[in-house]
mmCIF file of N, CA and C in Angstrom:
data_model
loop_
_atom_site.group_PDB
_atom_site.id
_atom_site.type_symbol
_atom_site.label_atom_id
_atom_site.label_comp_id
_atom_site.label_asym_id
_atom_site.label_seq_id
_atom_site.Cartn_x
_atom_site.Cartn_y
_atom_site.Cartn_z
ATOM 1 N N LEU A 1 -154.076 118.636 29.143
ATOM 2 C CA LEU A 1 -153.427 118.939 27.875
ATOM 3 C C LEU A 1 -154.480 118.840 26.790
ATOM 4 N N VAL A 2 -154.526 119.835 25.904
ATOM 5 C CA VAL A 2 -155.448 119.820 24.773
ATOM 6 C C VAL A 2 -154.624 119.763 23.491
ATOM 7 N N VAL A 3 -154.967 118.824 22.615
ATOM 8 C CA VAL A 3 -154.278 118.666 21.337
ATOM 9 C C VAL A 3 -155.289 118.920 20.225
ATOM 10 N N ARG A 4 -154.940 119.806 19.304
ATOM 11 C CA ARG A 4 -155.784 120.054 18.142
ATOM 12 C C ARG A 4 -154.986 119.671 16.910
ATOM 13 N N LEU A 5 -155.523 118.774 16.118
ATOM 14 C CA LEU A 5 -154.845 118.278 14.923
ATOM 15 C C LEU A 5 -155.402 118.952 13.680
ATOM 16 N N VAL A 6 -154.503 119.346 12.789
ATOM 17 C CA VAL A 6 -154.894 119.859 11.482
ATOM 18 C C VAL A 6 -154.033 119.150 10.449
ATOM 19 N N GLY A 7 -154.663 118.307 9.652
ATOM 20 C CA GLY A 7 -153.925 117.551 8.647
ATOM 21 C C GLY A 7 -153.559 118.416 7.455
ATOM 22 N N THR A 8 -152.350 118.237 6.937
ATOM 23 C CA THR A 8 -151.929 118.946 5.730
ATOM 24 C C THR A 8 -151.712 117.967 4.582
ATOM 25 N N LYS A 9 -151.226 116.780 4.891
ATOM 26 C CA LYS A 9 -151.019 115.759 3.863
ATOM 27 C C LYS A 9 -152.037 114.633 3.994
ATOM 28 N N THR A 10 -152.841 114.682 5.039
ATOM 29 C CA THR A 10 -153.926 113.727 5.252
ATOM 30 C C THR A 10 -155.217 114.540 5.296
ATOM 31 N N ASN A 11 -156.315 113.922 5.716
ATOM 32 C CA ASN A 11 -157.552 114.703 5.775
ATOM 33 C C ASN A 11 -157.409 115.827 6.788
ATOM 34 N N ARG A 12 -157.958 116.977 6.450
ATOM 35 C CA ARG A 12 -157.761 118.204 7.240
ATOM 36 C C ARG A 12 -158.221 118.077 8.681
ATOM 37 N N ASP A 13 -159.313 117.357 8.928
ATOM 38 C CA ASP A 13 -159.847 117.216 10.278
ATOM 39 C C ASP A 13 -159.187 116.095 11.069
ATOM 40 N N ALA A 14 -158.257 115.394 10.454
ATOM 41 C CA ALA A 14 -157.484 114.331 11.108
ATOM 42 C C ALA A 14 -158.359 113.191 11.622
ATOM 43 N N ILE A 15 -159.504 112.963 10.981
ATOM 44 C CA ILE A 15 -160.388 111.880 11.405
ATOM 45 C C ILE A 15 -159.647 110.559 11.260
ATOM 46 N N GLY A 16 -159.641 109.774 12.326
ATOM 47 C CA GLY A 16 -158.955 108.486 12.330
ATOM 48 C C GLY A 16 -157.540 108.525 12.864
ATOM 49 N N ALA A 17 -157.015 109.715 13.115
ATOM 50 C CA ALA A 17 -155.657 109.816 13.655
ATOM 51 C C ALA A 17 -155.633 109.345 15.101
ATOM 52 N N ARG A 18 -154.530 108.713 15.477
ATOM 53 C CA ARG A 18 -154.345 108.216 16.844
ATOM 54 C C ARG A 18 -153.263 109.045 17.500
ATOM 55 N N VAL A 19 -153.529 109.558 18.700
ATOM 56 C CA VAL A 19 -152.568 110.393 19.415
ATOM 57 C C VAL A 19 -152.156 109.684 20.697
ATOM 58 N N GLU A 20 -150.849 109.627 20.913
ATOM 59 C CA GLU A 20 -150.300 109.046 22.141
ATOM 60 C C GLU A 20 -149.504 110.131 22.852
ATOM 61 N N VAL A 21 -149.822 110.363 24.110
ATOM 62 C CA VAL A 21 -149.096 111.314 24.946
ATOM 63 C C VAL A 21 -148.319 110.501 25.973
ATOM 64 N N VAL A 22 -147.013 110.731 26.049
ATOM 65 C CA VAL A 22 -146.142 109.963 26.939
ATOM 66 C C VAL A 22 -145.585 110.885 28.016
ATOM 67 N N THR A 23 -145.794 110.491 29.276
ATOM 68 C CA THR A 23 -145.202 111.205 30.405
ATOM 69 C C THR A 23 -144.215 110.264 31.086
ATOM 70 N N ASP A 24 -143.584 110.726 32.143
ATOM 71 C CA ASP A 24 -142.648 109.858 32.867
ATOM 72 C C ASP A 24 -143.387 108.768 33.645
ATOM 73 N N GLN A 25 -144.710 108.899 33.792
ATOM 74 C CA GLN A 25 -145.473 107.942 34.587
ATOM 75 C C GLN A 25 -146.302 106.966 33.767
ATOM 76 N N ARG A 26 -146.832 107.415 32.613
ATOM 77 C CA ARG A 26 -147.667 106.516 31.810
ATOM 78 C C ARG A 26 -147.894 107.051 30.419
ATOM 79 N N ARG A 27 -148.653 106.269 29.629
ATOM 80 C CA ARG A 27 -149.006 106.630 28.254
ATOM 81 C C ARG A 27 -150.511 106.808 28.167
ATOM 82 N N TYR A 28 -150.933 107.779 27.375
ATOM 83 C CA TYR A 28 -152.355 108.048 27.173
ATOM 84 C C TYR A 28 -152.644 107.996 25.674
ATOM 85 N N PHE A 29 -153.762 107.373 25.288
ATOM 86 C CA PHE A 29 -154.129 107.239 23.881
ATOM 87 C C PHE A 29 -155.515 107.803 23.638
ATOM 88 N N GLN A 30 -155.691 108.409 22.476
ATOM 89 C CA GLN A 30 -157.019 108.812 22.015
ATOM 90 C C GLN A 30 -157.026 108.807 20.495
ATOM 91 N N TRP A 31 -158.221 108.637 19.930
ATOM 92 C CA TRP A 31 -158.420 108.686 18.490
ATOM 93 C C TRP A 31 -159.329 109.861 18.160
ATOM 94 N N MET A 32 -159.036 110.532 17.042
ATOM 95 C CA MET A 32 -159.895 111.609 16.568
ATOM 96 C C MET A 32 -161.051 110.959 15.802
ATOM 97 N N VAL A 33 -162.261 111.241 16.245
ATOM 98 C CA VAL A 33 -163.452 110.682 15.606
ATOM 99 C C VAL A 33 -164.326 111.815 15.081
ATOM 100 N N ALA A 34 -165.174 111.482 14.103
ATOM 101 C CA ALA A 34 -166.040 112.492 13.489
ATOM 102 C C ALA A 34 -167.244 112.789 14.371
ATOM 103 N N GLY A 35 -167.786 111.799 15.017
ATOM 104 C CA GLY A 35 -168.966 111.973 15.857
ATOM 105 C C GLY A 35 -169.202 110.707 16.642
ATOM 106 N N SER A 36 -170.046 110.790 17.650
ATOM 107 C CA SER A 36 -170.237 109.616 18.506
ATOM 108 C C SER A 36 -171.677 109.130 18.523
ATOM 109 N N GLY A 37 -172.479 109.601 17.617
ATOM 110 C CA GLY A 37 -173.867 109.148 17.593
ATOM 111 C C GLY A 37 -174.653 109.837 16.502
ATOM 112 N N TYR A 38 -175.911 109.549 16.414
ATOM 113 C CA TYR A 38 -176.784 110.112 15.400
ATOM 114 C C TYR A 38 -176.814 111.636 15.512
ATOM 115 N N MET A 39 -176.504 112.307 14.423
ATOM 116 C CA MET A 39 -176.471 113.770 14.340
ATOM 117 C C MET A 39 -175.553 114.397 15.398
ATOM 118 N N ALA A 40 -174.484 113.724 15.732
ATOM 119 C CA ALA A 40 -173.553 114.225 16.749
ATOM 120 C C ALA A 40 -172.275 114.723 16.081
ATOM 121 N N SER A 41 -171.662 115.675 16.702
ATOM 122 C CA SER A 41 -170.336 116.109 16.289
ATOM 123 C C SER A 41 -169.543 116.401 17.553
ATOM 124 N N ASN A 42 -168.260 116.169 17.469
ATOM 125 C CA ASN A 42 -167.390 116.389 18.613
ATOM 126 C C ASN A 42 -166.511 117.604 18.352
ATOM 127 N N GLN A 43 -165.995 118.189 19.411
ATOM 128 C CA GLN A 43 -165.035 119.268 19.242
ATOM 129 C C GLN A 43 -163.807 118.702 18.543
ATOM 130 N N PRO A 44 -163.165 119.496 17.682
ATOM 131 C CA PRO A 44 -161.997 118.984 16.960
ATOM 132 C C PRO A 44 -160.726 119.033 17.807
ATOM 133 N N MET A 45 -160.849 118.702 19.098
ATOM 134 C CA MET A 45 -159.698 118.713 20.000
ATOM 135 C C MET A 45 -159.741 117.460 20.865
ATOM 136 N N LEU A 46 -158.582 117.007 21.263
ATOM 137 C CA LEU A 46 -158.474 115.870 22.175
ATOM 138 C C LEU A 46 -157.990 116.395 23.524
ATOM 139 N N HIS A 47 -158.684 116.000 24.576
ATOM 140 C CA HIS A 47 -158.338 116.439 25.934
ATOM 141 C C HIS A 47 -157.698 115.272 26.691
ATOM 142 N N PHE A 48 -156.547 115.515 27.280
ATOM 143 C CA PHE A 48 -155.836 114.508 28.063
ATOM 144 C C PHE A 48 -155.690 115.007 29.497
ATOM 145 N N GLY A 49 -156.194 114.242 30.449
ATOM 146 C CA GLY A 49 -155.947 114.524 31.859
ATOM 147 C C GLY A 49 -154.674 113.813 32.263
ATOM 148 N N LEU A 50 -153.692 114.526 32.715
ATOM 149 C CA LEU A 50 -152.368 113.953 32.968
ATOM 150 C C LEU A 50 -152.140 113.549 34.420
ATOM 151 N N GLY A 51 -153.127 113.668 35.254
ATOM 152 C CA GLY A 51 -152.969 113.258 36.646
ATOM 153 C C GLY A 51 -151.870 114.033 37.334
ATOM 154 N N ALA A 52 -150.960 113.326 37.970
ATOM 155 C CA ALA A 52 -149.887 113.958 38.729
ATOM 156 C C ALA A 52 -148.692 114.362 37.866
ATOM 157 N N ALA A 53 -148.709 113.996 36.585
ATOM 158 C CA ALA A 53 -147.576 114.334 35.711
ATOM 159 C C ALA A 53 -147.474 115.843 35.547
ATOM 160 N N GLU A 54 -146.252 116.354 35.620
ATOM 161 C CA GLU A 54 -146.025 117.791 35.502
ATOM 162 C C GLU A 54 -145.537 118.194 34.120
ATOM 163 N N SER A 55 -145.172 117.213 33.308
ATOM 164 C CA SER A 55 -144.704 117.528 31.962
ATOM 165 C C SER A 55 -144.974 116.348 31.035
ATOM 166 N N VAL A 56 -144.842 116.602 29.757
ATOM 167 C CA VAL A 56 -145.034 115.584 28.729
ATOM 168 C C VAL A 56 -143.683 115.318 28.086
ATOM 169 N N ASP A 57 -143.323 114.040 27.947
ATOM 170 C CA ASP A 57 -142.057 113.682 27.302
ATOM 171 C C ASP A 57 -142.159 113.791 25.785
ATOM 172 N N ARG A 58 -143.256 113.278 25.233
ATOM 173 C CA ARG A 58 -143.446 113.360 23.786
ATOM 174 C C ARG A 58 -144.909 113.120 23.422
ATOM 175 N N ILE A 59 -145.258 113.570 22.229
ATOM 176 C CA ILE A 59 -146.574 113.334 21.654
ATOM 177 C C ILE A 59 -146.352 112.680 20.299
ATOM 178 N N GLU A 60 -147.005 111.541 20.080
ATOM 179 C CA GLU A 60 -146.891 110.834 18.807
ATOM 180 C C GLU A 60 -148.246 110.834 18.125
ATOM 181 N N VAL A 61 -148.261 111.225 16.857
ATOM 182 C CA VAL A 61 -149.493 111.256 16.079
ATOM 183 C C VAL A 61 -149.359 110.260 14.935
ATOM 184 N N GLN A 62 -150.232 109.266 14.909
ATOM 185 C CA GLN A 62 -150.285 108.300 13.808
ATOM 186 C C GLN A 62 -151.404 108.782 12.884
ATOM 187 N N TRP A 63 -151.019 109.551 11.844
ATOM 188 C CA TRP A 63 -152.000 110.148 10.947
ATOM 189 C C TRP A 63 -152.700 109.091 10.103
ATOM 190 N N THR A 64 -151.918 108.213 9.524
ATOM 191 C CA THR A 64 -152.407 107.089 8.720
ATOM 192 C C THR A 64 -151.523 105.894 9.073
ATOM 193 N N PRO A 65 -151.842 104.708 8.575
ATOM 194 C CA PRO A 65 -150.960 103.571 8.884
ATOM 195 C C PRO A 65 -149.503 103.788 8.449
ATOM 196 N N ASP A 66 -149.292 104.641 7.449
ATOM 197 C CA ASP A 66 -147.944 104.863 6.933
ATOM 198 C C ASP A 66 -147.303 106.169 7.384
ATOM 199 N N VAL A 67 -148.055 107.050 8.020
ATOM 200 C CA VAL A 67 -147.523 108.382 8.363
ATOM 201 C C VAL A 67 -147.608 108.587 9.870
ATOM 202 N N LYS A 68 -146.428 108.733 10.507
ATOM 203 C CA LYS A 68 -146.356 108.954 11.944
ATOM 204 C C LYS A 68 -145.459 110.170 12.203
ATOM 205 N N GLN A 69 -145.865 110.985 13.175
ATOM 206 C CA GLN A 69 -145.111 112.187 13.515
ATOM 207 C C GLN A 69 -144.902 112.212 15.025
ATOM 208 N N THR A 70 -143.681 112.569 15.453
ATOM 209 C CA THR A 70 -143.361 112.631 16.877
ATOM 210 C C THR A 70 -142.925 114.044 17.242
ATOM 211 N N PHE A 71 -143.488 114.526 18.353
ATOM 212 C CA PHE A 71 -143.129 115.841 18.887
ATOM 213 C C PHE A 71 -142.486 115.627 20.252
ATOM 214 N N GLU A 72 -141.231 116.028 20.395
ATOM 215 C CA GLU A 72 -140.501 115.851 21.655
ATOM 216 C C GLU A 72 -140.753 117.023 22.575
#
């Protein structure tokens, strides 16, 4: 599963956002970061390997400490 975040009420690149993907078997977490080292940049997408799961129950995006969005 690939998730691409575009902020509209927060920073456009969603730097610092936390994404949780929930399946019937487990939960997966990732954070959107700007880069991982000196002169580094990452793709603006989060990749989730879901293992044996065939579907996703929901995706939760914590944009800021006060703003959370859930996609069923």
